[in-house]
Coordinates of C-alpha atoms in Angstrom, one line a residue:
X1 CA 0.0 0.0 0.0
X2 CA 1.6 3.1 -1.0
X3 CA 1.9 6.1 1.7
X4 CA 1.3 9.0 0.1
X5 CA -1.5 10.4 1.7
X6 CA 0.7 10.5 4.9
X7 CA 2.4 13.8 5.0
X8 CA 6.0 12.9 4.6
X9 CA 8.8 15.8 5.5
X10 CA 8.2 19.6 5.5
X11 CA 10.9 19.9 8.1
X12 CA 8.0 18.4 10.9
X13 CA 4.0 18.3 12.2
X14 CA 5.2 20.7 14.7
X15 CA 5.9 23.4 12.3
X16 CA 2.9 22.3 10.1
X17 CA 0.6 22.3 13.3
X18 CA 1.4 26.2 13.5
X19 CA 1.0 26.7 10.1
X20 CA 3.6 25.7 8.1
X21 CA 6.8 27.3 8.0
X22 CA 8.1 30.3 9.4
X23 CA 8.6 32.7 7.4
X24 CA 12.9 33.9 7.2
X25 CA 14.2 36.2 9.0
X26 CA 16.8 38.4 6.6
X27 CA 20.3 36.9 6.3
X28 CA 23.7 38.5 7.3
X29 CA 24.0 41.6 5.3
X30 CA 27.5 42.2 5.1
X31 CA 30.9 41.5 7.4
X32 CA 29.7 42.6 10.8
X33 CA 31.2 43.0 14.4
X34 CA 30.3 41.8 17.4
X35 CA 30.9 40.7 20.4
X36 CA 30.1 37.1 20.4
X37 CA 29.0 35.3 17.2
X38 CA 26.8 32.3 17.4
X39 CA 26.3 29.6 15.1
X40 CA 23.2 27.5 14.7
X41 CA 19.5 28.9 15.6
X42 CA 18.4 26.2 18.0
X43 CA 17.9 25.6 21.0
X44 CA 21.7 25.7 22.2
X45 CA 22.7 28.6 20.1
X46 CA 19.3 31.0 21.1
X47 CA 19.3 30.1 25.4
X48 CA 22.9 30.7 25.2
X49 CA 21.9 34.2 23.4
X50 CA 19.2 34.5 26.1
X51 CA 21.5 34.2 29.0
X52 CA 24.2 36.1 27.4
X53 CA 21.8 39.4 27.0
X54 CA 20.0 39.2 30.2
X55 CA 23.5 38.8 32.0
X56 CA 25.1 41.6 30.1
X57 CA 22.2 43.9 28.1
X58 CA 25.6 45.8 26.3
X59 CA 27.3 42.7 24.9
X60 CA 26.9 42.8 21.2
X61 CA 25.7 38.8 20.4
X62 CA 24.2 37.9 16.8
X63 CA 23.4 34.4 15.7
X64 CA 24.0 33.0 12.4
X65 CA 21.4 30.1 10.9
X66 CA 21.6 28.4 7.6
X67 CA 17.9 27.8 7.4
X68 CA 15.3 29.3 10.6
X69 CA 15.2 28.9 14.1
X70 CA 14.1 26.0 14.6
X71 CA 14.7 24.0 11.8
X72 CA 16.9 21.0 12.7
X73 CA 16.4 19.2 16.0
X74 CA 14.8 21.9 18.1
X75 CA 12.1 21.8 15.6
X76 CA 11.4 18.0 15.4
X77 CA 12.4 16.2 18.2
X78 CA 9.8 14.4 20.8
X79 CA 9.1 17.1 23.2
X80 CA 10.3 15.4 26.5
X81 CA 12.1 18.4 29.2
X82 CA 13.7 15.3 30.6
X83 CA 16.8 15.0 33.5
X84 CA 18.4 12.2 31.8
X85 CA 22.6 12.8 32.4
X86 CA 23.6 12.1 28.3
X87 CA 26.5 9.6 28.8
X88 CA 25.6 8.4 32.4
X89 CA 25.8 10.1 36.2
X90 CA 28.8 6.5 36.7
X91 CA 31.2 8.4 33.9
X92 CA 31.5 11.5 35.8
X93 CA 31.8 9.9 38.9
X94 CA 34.9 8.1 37.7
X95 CA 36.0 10.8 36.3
X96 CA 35.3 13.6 38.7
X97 CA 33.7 11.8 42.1
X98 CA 30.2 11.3 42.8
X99 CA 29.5 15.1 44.0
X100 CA 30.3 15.8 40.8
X101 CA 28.0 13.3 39.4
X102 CA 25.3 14.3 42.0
X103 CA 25.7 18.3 41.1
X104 CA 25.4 16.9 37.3
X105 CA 21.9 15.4 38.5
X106 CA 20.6 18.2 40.0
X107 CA 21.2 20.1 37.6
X108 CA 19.3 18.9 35.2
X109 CA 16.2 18.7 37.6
X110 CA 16.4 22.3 38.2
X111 CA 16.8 22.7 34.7
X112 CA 13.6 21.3 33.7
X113 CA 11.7 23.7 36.0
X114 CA 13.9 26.8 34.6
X115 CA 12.8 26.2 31.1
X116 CA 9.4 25.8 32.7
X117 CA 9.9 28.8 34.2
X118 CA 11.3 31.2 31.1
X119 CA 8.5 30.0 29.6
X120 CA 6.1 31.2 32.0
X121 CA 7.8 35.0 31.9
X122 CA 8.2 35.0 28.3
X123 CA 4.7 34.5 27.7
X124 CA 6.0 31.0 25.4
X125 CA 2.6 29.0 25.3
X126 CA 4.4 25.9 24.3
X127 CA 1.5 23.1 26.0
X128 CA 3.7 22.7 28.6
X129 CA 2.2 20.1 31.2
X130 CA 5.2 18.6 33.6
X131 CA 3.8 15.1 34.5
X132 CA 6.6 12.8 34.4
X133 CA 8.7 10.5 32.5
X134 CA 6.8 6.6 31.9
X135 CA 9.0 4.1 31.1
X136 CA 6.9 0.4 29.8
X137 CA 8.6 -3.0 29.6
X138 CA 7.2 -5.3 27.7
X139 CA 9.2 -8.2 27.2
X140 CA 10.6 -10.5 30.5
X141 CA 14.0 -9.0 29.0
X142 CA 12.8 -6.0 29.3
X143 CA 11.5 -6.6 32.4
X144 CA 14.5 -7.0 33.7
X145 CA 16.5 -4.0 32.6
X146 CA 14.0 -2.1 33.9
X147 CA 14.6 -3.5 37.1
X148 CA 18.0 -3.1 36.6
X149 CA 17.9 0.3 36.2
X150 CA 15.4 1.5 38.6
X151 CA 17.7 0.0 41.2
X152 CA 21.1 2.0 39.5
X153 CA 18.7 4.8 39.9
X154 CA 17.8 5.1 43.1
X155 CA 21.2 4.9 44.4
X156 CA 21.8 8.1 43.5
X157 CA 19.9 11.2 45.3
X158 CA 17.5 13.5 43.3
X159 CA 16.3 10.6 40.7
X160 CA 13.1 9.9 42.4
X161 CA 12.4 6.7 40.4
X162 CA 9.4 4.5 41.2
X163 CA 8.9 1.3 40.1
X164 CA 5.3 -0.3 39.2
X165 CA 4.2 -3.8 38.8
X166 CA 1.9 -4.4 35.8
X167 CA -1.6 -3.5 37.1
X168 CA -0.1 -0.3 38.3
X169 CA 1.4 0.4 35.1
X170 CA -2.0 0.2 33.7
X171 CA -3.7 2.4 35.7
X172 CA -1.8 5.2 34.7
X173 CA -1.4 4.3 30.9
X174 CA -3.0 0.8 29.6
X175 CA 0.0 -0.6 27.5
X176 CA -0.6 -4.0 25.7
X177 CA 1.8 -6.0 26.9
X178 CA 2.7 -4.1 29.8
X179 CA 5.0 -6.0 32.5
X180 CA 6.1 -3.1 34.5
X181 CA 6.8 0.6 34.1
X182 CA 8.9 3.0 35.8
X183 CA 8.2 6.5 36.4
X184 CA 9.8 9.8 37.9
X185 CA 8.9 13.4 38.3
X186 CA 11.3 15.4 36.4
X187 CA 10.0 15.4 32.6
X188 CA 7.5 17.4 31.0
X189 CA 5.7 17.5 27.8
X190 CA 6.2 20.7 25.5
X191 CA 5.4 21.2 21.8
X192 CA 8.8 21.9 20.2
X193 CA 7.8 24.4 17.8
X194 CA 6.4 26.6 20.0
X195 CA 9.0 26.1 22.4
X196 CA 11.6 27.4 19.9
X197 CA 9.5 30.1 18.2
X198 CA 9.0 31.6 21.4
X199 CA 12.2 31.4 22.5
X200 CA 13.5 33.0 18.9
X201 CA 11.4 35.7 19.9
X202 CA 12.3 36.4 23.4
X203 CA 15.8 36.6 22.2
X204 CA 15.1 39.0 19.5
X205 CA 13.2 41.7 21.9
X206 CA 16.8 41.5 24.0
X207 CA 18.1 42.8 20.9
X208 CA 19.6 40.1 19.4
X209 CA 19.5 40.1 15.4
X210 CA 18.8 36.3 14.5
X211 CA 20.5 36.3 10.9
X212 CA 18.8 32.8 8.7
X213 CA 19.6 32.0 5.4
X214 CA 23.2 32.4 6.5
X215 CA 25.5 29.7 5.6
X216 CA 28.6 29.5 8.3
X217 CA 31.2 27.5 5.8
X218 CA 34.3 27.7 8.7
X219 CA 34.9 28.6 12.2
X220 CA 37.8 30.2 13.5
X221 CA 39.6 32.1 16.2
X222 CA 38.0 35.7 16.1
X223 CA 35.7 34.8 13.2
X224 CA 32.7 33.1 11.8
X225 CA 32.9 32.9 7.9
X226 CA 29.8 32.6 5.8
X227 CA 28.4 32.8 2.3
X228 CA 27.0 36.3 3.1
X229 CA 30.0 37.8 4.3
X230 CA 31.7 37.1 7.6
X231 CA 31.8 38.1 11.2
X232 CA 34.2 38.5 13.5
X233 CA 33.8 38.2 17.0
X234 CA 35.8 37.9 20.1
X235 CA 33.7 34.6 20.9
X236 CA 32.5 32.3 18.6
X237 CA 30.4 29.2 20.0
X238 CA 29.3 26.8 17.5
X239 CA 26.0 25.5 18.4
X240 CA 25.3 23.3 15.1
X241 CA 24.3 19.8 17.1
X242 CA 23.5 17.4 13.8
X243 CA 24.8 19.9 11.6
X244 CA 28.3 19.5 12.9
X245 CA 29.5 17.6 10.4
X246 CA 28.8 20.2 7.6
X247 CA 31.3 22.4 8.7
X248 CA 34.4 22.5 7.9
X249 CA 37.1 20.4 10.2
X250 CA 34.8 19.2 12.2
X251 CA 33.7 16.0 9.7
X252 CA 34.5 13.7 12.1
X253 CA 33.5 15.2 15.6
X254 CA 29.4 14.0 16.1
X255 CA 28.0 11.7 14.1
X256 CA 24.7 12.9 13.1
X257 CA 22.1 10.2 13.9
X258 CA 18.6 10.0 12.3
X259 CA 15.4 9.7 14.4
X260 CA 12.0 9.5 12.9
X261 CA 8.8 10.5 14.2
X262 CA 5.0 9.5 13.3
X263 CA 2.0 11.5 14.5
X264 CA -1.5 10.6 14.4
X265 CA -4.7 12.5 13.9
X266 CA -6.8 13.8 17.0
X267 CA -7.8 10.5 18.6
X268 CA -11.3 10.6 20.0
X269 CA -12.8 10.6 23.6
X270 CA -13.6 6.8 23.7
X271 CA -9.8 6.1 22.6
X272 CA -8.5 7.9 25.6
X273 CA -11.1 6.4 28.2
X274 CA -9.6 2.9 27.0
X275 CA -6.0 4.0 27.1
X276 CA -6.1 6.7 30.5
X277 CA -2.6 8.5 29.9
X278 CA -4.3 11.6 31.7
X279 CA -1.0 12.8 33.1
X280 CA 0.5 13.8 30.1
X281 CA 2.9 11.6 30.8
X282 CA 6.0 11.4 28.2
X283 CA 6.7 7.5 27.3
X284 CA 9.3 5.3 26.6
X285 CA 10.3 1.6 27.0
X286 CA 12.7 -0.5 27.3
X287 CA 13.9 -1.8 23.9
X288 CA 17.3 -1.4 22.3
X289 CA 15.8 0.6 19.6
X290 CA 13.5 2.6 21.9
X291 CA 10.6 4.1 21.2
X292 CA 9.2 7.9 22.9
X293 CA 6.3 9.6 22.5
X294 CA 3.9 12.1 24.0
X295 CA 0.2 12.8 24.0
X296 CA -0.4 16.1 22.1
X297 CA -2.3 19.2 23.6
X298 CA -5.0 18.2 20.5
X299 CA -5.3 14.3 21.9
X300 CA -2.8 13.2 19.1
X301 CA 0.3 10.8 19.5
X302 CA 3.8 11.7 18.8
X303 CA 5.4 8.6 18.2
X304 CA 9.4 8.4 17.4
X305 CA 12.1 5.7 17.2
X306 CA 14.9 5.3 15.2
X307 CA 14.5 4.5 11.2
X308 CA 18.0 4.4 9.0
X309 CA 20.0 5.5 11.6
X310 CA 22.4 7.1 9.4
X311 CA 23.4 8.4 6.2
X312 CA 27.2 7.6 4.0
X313 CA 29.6 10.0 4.8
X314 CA 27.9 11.5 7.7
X315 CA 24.6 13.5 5.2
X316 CA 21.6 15.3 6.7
X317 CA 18.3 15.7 5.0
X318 CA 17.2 18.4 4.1
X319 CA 13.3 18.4 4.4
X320 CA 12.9 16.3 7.5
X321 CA 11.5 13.0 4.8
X322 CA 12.0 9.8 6.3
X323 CA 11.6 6.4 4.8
X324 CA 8.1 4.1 3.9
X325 CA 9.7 1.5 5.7
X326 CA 10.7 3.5 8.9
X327 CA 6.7 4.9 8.6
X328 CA 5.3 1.5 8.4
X329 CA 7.7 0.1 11.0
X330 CA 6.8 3.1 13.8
X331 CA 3.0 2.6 12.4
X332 CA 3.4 -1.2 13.6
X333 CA 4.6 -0.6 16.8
X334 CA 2.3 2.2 17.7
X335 CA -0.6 -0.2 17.0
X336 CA 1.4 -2.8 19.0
X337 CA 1.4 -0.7 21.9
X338 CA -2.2 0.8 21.4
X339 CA -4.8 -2.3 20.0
X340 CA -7.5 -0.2 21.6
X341 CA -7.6 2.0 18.4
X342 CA -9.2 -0.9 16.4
X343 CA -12.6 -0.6 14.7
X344 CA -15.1 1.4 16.8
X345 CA -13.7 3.9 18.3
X346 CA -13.3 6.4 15.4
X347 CA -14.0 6.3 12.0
X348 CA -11.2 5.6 9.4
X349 CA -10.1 9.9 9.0
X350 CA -10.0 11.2 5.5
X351 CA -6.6 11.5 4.5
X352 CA -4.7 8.7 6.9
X353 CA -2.8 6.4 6.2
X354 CA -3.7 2.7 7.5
X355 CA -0.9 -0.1 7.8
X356 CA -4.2 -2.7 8.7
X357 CA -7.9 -2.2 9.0
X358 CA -7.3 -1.7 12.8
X359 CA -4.7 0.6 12.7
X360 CA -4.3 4.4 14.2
X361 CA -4.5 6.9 11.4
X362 CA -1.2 8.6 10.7
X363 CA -1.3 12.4 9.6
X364 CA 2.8 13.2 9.2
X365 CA 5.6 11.8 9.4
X366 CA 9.3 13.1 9.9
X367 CA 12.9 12.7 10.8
X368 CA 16.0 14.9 11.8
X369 CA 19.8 14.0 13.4
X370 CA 20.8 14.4 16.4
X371 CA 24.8 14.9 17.8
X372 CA 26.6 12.0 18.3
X373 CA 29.5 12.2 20.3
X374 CA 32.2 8.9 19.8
X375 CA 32.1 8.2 23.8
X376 CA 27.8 9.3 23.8
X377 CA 28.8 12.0 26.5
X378 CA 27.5 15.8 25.9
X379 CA 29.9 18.7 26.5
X380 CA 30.1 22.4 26.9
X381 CA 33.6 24.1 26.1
X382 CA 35.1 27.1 25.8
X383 CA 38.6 28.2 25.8
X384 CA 39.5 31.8 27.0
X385 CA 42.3 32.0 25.1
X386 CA 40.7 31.7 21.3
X387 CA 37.4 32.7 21.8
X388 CA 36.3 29.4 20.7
X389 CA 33.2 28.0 22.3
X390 CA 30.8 24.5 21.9
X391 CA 28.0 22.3 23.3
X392 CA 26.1 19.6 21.7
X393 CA 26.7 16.1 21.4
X394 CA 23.1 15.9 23.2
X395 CA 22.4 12.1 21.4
X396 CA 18.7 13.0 22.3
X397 CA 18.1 14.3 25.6
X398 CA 18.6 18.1 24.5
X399 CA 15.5 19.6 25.1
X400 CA 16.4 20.5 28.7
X401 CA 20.4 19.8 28.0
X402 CA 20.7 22.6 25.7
X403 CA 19.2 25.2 28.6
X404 CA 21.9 24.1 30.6
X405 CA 24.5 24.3 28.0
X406 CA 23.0 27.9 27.5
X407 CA 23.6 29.1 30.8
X408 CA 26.9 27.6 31.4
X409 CA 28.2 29.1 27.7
X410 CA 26.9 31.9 29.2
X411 CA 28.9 31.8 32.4
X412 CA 32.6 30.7 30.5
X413 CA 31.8 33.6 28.0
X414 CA 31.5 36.3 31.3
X415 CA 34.5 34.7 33.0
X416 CA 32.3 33.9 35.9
X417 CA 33.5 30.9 38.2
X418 CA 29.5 29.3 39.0
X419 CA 28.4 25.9 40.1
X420 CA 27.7 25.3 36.6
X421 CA 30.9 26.3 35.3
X422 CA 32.0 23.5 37.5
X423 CA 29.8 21.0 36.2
X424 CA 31.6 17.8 35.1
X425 CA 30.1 17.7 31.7
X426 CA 32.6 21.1 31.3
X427 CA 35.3 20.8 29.3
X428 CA 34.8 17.2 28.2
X429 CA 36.3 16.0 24.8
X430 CA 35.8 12.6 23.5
X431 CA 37.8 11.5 20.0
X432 CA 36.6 11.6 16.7
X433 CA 34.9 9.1 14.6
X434 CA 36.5 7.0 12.5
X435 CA 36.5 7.8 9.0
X436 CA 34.3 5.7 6.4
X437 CA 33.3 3.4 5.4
X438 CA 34.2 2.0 8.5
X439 CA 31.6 4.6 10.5
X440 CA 29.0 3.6 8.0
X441 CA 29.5 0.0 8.8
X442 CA 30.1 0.6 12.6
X443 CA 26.8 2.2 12.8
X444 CA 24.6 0.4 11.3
X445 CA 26.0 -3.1 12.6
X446 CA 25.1 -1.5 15.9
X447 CA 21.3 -0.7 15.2
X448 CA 21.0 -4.3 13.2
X449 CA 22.4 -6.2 16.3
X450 CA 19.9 -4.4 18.6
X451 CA 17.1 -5.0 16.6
X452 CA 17.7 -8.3 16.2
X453 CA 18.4 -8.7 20.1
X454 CA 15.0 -6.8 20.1
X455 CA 13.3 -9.6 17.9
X456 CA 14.7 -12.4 20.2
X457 CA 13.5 -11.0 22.9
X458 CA 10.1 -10.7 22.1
X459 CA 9.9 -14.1 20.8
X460 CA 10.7 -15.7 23.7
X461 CA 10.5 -15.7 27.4
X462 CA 13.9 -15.5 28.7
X463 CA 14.6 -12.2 31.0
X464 CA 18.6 -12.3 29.9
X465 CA 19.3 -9.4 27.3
X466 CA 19.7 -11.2 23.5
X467 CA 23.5 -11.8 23.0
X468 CA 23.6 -9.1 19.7
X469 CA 23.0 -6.7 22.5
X470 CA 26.2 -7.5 24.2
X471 CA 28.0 -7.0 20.8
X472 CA 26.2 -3.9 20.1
X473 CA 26.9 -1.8 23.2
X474 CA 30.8 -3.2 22.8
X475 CA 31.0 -1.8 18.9
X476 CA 29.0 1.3 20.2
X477 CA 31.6 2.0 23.2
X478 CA 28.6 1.6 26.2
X479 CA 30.9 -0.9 27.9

């Protein structure tokens, strides 16, 4: 059956659900001076602007974007202000004790309820609703990693995990399958588009000119050169996340990984009094190739998991397209997760696309990259005596990682010593990816192993991880 009354790319149902796209901002109109020069419209590049103006209303900050704020993975992602420490609360503690790893923790709590908070004074109406983070297992294997890792998470302070047997699972969100869930406090649900457009515009009535259509070609010390003319800067902070790769030197430094993202149409009242789900909660499982998803503020689901993971010689898309077979897949396990959706409870929606008769109808479908870093730990970095400044390297948990990057960019820029400037995550480099084919091959041997651990798990009863698993997180560098 072919797809193409699903609505496949135009950057992401986020954008299409406030009308399409934005129209652009003008781009750089000649070589310009300023203070600090930032690169990439997102979220990392405009809450480091934020900070930046409110700390210091004189500095002279401008940011440079190749397409719109908003476009790349601030504009698609899942929506989930989560707490999750990108490349683990353990590393940090190895490398810098546990107090380290602790104030790493903590931050990110406080972080959620900052960007909660911003949003609130801003006037950003972004369907905010904080009620948690669900996490389903569905398989015995599963089962058992999530007991696994509720355990590793409440030895640390300021996690607040609990744990839930199946019938408590279900009366919070009734999951086919459902063995057990997990759930904590410190996530909540926003609408990424609106997050980002808002926060485009907060920055802008600080005074900051947003340049788009603005291609940065090179960063160096004391400059930013584009196709438009180029700007120097005492500071330059690249905030590019996926896009890394696209600029030049830095080929090799984050991988940019593909995630893809179904929504349905508005699902009716006798859906939801079948499925509950009436905290908002965001959801995930406990797969290798994990799924996450959200109810909407219109009673749709956002549904996301990973497709072709990545592209030859480290490409991004352009449109946000992502493959049939990735739709179909995501389409499958939606269903998988949801059966209630069959036959009565709505009629068939004009327009939507059905895998099987008893399927949810899917409205749009997307994808975008995230940063890979080679060791899957974030960073922020800047060095006093170039000027040069980063952060990325997210691997999906940026939504509340890039507010923290923000403010501690922020901080290194000023010269201020702050508990954030002190953060572990501070200064971190991890070593470059290996050059193809042998990323290609690296990569996608990785995502085939875990789907095929995946597959073995859910065809048989054992609660011991599939073997490809093992091999996967060795090849990956988790172990």
């Amino acid at each position: 059956m072919p797809l193409s009354p699903v609505r496949n790319g135009d950057v992401s149902w986020w954008w299409r659900s406030l009308g399409g796209l934005p129209a652009s901002r003008p781009p750089l109109p000649d070589d310009l001076d300023a203070d600090v020069a930032i690169v990439g419209a997102g979220y990392t590049g405009l809450w480091t602007a934020y900070y930046l103006k409110r700390a210091q209303p004189s500095l002279r900050v401008v940011v440079l974007e190749q397409r719109f704020a908003g476009f790349g993975a601030s504009g698609r992602n899942g929506g989930w202000l989560t707490n999750t420490v990108t490349g683990g609360r353990e590393r940090y503690a190895e490398t810098h004790g546990r107090d380290a790893a602790i104030a790493q923790q903590r931050a990110l709590n406080e972080t959620v309820d900052e960007v909660i908070a911003v949003a609130a004074r801003e006037g950003i109406d972004a369907d905010i609703v904080k009620g948690g983070e669900f996490g389903v297992a569905r398989t015995p294997a599963q089962l058992a990693r999530l007991r696994a890792s509720a355990a590793a998470e409440q030895s640390w302070p300021h996690t607040d995990v609990e744990v839930m047997d199946a019938a408590a699972a279900a009366s919070r969100i009734r999951i086919a399958g459902a063995l057990g869930a997990t759930w904590h406090p410190h996530c909540a649900r926003v609408h990424p588009g609106k997050l980002v457009r808002g926060l485009a515009e907060a920055v802008e009535r600080l005074g900051v000119p947003i340049y788009e259509q603005t291609q940065v070609r090179e960063i160096s010390a004391g400059r930013a050169v584009t196709d438009r003319g180029t700007v120097r800067a005492a500071h330059v902070l690249r905030a590019t996340e996926g896009f890394t790769a696209d600029l030049r030197g830095e080929h090799r430094t984050w991988l940019p990984m593909n995630s893809s993202m179904i929504v349905t149409e508005p699902l009716p009242p006798a859906f939801w009094a079948a499925v509950g789900w009436n905290g908002r909660e965001t959801l995930g499982d406990f797969a290798h190739v994990y799924m996450y998803a959200q109810r909407t503020a219109d009673d749709r689901i956002a549904f996301g998991g990973r497709g072709v993971p990545y592209r030859y010689g480290s490409r991004v898309d352009t449109d946000g397209a992502t493959q049939e077979r990735t739709i179909r897949s995501l389409a499958a396990l939606l269903h998988g997760f949801f059966p209630q959706a069959a036959g009565a409870f709505f009629p068939q929606a004009a327009g939507a696309f059905f895998p099987d008769a008893a399927s949810l109808p899917i409205a749009h479908a997307w994808a975008g990259v995230l940063g890979v870093p080679r060791d899957w730990a974030a960073t922020v970095v800047h060095d006093r005596a170039s000027g040069l400044g980063w952060a990325g390297g997210y691997v999906g948990t940026g939504v509340t990682a890039t507010n923290l990057a923000g403010r501690t960019l922020a901080d290194l820029v000023l010269e201020r010593d702050t508990e954030l400037t002190r953060l572990p995550w501070v200064g971190h480099r991890a070593k470059r990816w290996e050059i193809e084919p042998l990323r290609w091959t690296a990569v996608n041997a990785i995502y085939t192993a875990y789907r095929m651990a995946d597959r073995f798990e859910a065809a048989g009863s054992s609660a011991r991880t599939a073997w490809p698993a093992h091999v996967a997180d060795v090849v990956a560098g988790r172990h």
